[in-house]
Each structure stands twice: as C-alpha cells, then as structure tokens.
JSON list of C-alpha atoms in Angstrom, two decimals:
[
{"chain": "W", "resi": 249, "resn": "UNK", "atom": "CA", "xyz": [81.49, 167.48, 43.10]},
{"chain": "W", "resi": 250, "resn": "UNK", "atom": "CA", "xyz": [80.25, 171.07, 43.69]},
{"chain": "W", "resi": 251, "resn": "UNK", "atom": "CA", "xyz": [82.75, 174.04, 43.25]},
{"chain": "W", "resi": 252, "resn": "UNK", "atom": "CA", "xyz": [81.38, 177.55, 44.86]},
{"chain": "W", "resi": 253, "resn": "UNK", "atom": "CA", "xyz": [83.71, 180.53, 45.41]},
{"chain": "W", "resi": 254, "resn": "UNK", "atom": "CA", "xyz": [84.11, 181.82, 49.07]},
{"chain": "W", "resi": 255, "resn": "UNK", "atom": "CA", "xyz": [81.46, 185.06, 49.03]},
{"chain": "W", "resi": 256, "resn": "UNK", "atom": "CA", "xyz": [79.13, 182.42, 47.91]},
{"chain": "W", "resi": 257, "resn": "UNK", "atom": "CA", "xyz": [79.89, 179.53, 50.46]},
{"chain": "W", "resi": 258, "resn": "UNK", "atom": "CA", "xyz": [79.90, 182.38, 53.52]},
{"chain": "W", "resi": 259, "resn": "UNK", "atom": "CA", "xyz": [76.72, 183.17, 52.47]},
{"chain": "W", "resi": 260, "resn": "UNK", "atom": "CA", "xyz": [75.49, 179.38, 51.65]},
{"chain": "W", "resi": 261, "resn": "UNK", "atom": "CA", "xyz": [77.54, 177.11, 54.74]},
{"chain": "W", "resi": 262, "resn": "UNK", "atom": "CA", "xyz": [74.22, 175.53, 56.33]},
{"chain": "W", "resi": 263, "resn": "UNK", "atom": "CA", "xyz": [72.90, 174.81, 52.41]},
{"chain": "W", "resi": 264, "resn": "UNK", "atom": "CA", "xyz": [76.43, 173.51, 51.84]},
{"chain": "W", "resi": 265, "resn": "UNK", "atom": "CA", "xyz": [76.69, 171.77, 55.25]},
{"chain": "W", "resi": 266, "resn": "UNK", "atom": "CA", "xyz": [73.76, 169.77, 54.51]},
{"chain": "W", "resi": 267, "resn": "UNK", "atom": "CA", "xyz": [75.09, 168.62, 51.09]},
{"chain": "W", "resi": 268, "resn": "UNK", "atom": "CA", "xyz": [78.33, 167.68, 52.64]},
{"chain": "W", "resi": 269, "resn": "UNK", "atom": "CA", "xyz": [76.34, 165.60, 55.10]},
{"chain": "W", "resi": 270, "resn": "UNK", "atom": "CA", "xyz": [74.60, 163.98, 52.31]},
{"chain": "W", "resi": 271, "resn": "UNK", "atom": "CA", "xyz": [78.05, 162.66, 51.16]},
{"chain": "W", "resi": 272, "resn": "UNK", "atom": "CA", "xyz": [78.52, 165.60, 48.19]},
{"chain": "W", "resi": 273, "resn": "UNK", "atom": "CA", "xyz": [81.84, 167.25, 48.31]},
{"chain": "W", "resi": 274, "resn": "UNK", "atom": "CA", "xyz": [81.97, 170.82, 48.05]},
{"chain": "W", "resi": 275, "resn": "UNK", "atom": "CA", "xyz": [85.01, 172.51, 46.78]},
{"chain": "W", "resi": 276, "resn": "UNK", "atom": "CA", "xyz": [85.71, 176.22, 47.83]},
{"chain": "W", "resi": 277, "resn": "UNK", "atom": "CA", "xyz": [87.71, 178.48, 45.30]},
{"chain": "W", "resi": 278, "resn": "UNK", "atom": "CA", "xyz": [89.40, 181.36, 45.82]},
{"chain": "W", "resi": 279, "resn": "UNK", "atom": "CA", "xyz": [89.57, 183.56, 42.73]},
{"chain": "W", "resi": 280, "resn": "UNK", "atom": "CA", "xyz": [89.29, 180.13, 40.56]},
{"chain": "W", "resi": 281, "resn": "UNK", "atom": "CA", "xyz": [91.83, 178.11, 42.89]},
{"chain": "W", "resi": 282, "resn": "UNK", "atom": "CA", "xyz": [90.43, 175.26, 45.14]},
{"chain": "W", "resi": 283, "resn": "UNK", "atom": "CA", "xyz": [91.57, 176.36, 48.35]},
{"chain": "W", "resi": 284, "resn": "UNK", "atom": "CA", "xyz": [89.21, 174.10, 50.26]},
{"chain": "W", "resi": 285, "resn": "UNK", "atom": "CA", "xyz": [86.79, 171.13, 50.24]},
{"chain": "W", "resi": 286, "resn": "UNK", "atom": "CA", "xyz": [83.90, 170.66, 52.60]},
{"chain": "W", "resi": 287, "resn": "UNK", "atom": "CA", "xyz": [83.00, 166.84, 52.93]},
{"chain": "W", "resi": 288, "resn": "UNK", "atom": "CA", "xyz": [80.87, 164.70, 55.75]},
{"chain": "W", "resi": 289, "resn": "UNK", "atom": "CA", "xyz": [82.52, 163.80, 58.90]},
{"chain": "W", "resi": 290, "resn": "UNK", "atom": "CA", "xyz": [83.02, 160.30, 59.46]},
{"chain": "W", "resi": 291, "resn": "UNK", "atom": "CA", "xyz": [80.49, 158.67, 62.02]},
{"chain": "W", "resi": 292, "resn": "UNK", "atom": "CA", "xyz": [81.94, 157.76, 65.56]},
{"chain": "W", "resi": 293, "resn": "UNK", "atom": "CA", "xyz": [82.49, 154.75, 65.86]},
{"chain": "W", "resi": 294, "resn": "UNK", "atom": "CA", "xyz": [80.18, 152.26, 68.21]},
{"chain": "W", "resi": 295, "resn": "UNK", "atom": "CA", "xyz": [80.99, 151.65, 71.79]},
{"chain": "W", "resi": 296, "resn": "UNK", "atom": "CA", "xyz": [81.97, 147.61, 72.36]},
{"chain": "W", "resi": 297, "resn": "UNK", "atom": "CA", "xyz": [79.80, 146.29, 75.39]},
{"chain": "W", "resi": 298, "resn": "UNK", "atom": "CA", "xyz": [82.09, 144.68, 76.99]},
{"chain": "W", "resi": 299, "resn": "UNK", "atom": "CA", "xyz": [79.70, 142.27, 79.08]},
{"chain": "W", "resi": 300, "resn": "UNK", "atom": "CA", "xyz": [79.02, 140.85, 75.25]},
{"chain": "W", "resi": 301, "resn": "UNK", "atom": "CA", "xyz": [82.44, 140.59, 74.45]},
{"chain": "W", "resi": 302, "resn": "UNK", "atom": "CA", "xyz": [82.93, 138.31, 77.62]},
{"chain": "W", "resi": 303, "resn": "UNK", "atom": "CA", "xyz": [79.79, 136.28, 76.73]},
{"chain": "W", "resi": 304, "resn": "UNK", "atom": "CA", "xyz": [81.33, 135.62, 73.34]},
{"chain": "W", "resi": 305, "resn": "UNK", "atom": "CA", "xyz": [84.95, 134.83, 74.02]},
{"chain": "W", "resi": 306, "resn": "UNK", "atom": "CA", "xyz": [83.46, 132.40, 76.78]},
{"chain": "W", "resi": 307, "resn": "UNK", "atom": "CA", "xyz": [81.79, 130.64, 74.37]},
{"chain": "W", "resi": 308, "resn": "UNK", "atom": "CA", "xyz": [84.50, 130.25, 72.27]},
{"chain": "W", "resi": 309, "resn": "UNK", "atom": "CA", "xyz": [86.32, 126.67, 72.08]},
{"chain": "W", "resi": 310, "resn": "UNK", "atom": "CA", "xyz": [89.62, 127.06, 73.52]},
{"chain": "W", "resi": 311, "resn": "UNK", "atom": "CA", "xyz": [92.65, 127.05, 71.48]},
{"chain": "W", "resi": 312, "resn": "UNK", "atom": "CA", "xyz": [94.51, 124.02, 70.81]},
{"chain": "W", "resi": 313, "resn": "UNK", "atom": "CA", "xyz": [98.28, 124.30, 70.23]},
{"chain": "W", "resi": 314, "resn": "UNK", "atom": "CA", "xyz": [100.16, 127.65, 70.25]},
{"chain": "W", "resi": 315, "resn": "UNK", "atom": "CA", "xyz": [99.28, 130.33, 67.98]},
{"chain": "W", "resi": 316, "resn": "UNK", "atom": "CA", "xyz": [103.06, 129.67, 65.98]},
{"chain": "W", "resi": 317, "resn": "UNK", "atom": "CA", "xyz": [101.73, 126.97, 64.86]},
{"chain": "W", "resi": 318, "resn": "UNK", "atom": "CA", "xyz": [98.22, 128.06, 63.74]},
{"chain": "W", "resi": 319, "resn": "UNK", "atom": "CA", "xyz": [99.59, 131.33, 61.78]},
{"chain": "W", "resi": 320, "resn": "UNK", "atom": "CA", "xyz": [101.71, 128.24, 60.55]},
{"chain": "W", "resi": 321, "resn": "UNK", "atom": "CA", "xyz": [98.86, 126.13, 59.45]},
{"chain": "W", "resi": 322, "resn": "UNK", "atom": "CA", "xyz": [97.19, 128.96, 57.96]},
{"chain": "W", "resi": 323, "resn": "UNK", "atom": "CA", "xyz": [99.67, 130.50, 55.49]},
{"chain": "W", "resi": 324, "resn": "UNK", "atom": "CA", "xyz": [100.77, 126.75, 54.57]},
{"chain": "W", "resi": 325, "resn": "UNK", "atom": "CA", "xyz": [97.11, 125.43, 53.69]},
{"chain": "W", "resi": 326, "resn": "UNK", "atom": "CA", "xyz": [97.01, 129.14, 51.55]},
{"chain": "W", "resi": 327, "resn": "UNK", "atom": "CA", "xyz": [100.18, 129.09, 49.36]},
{"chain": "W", "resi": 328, "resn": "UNK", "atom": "CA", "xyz": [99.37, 126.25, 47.48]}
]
C-alpha cells in the first residue's frame, strides 16, 4: 500500500488512478494523517440473458415434494 501526501497526489491522480486500477491502494495524507484511500472500483456486474435463464430452468426436472420438506432433508442428511 502506497501513502502520498495531497500536493503530490493532485499533481500524480492519472499515475495514481492507474495503480488503483491495477488493484494497489493508495493512501492520501494530509500533513502525515491518512485522510483518504484511492482503490479500484468494483466491476459491474454481468447482465443475466434471460432467454438462457428460461432454457435452463426448462430443462430442469421438476420438483418433487414441497420445498419444507427438501430444506428438511437437507439440514437432516448434514447434522450428522
């Protein structure tokens, strides 16, 4: 982790931009005090096509028996 003081990261933000981006975090300081970090935003996440979705869940067995009694049937064959 990078520390830089604020004169410095004014001068430096598409240097430290790009670090950030490559997943370093950058700590700003303010006469020696963190006062901020700069770190990589978090991708977006993908889009579901739904037309898939459908194709999958219709080829999916149905269920059998109500869903009590599979969370049942699941935490019973786990405790022991």
């Amino acid at each position: 982790m990078a520390e830089i003081n604020v004169a410095e990261a004014k001068a430096r933000l598409s240097e430290l931009l790009e670090r950030a981006a490559s997943g370093e975090v950058v700590t700003v300081s303010r006469r020696g005090k963190p006062v901020a970090r700069i770190v990589g935003a978090e991708e977006q996440p993908k889009r579901i096509d739904r037309e898939e979705l459908r194709r999958l869940t219709a080829s999916m067995p149905p269920a059998t028996g109500s869903a009590a009694e599979f969370v049942r049937s699941m935490r019973d064959e786990d405790r022991f």
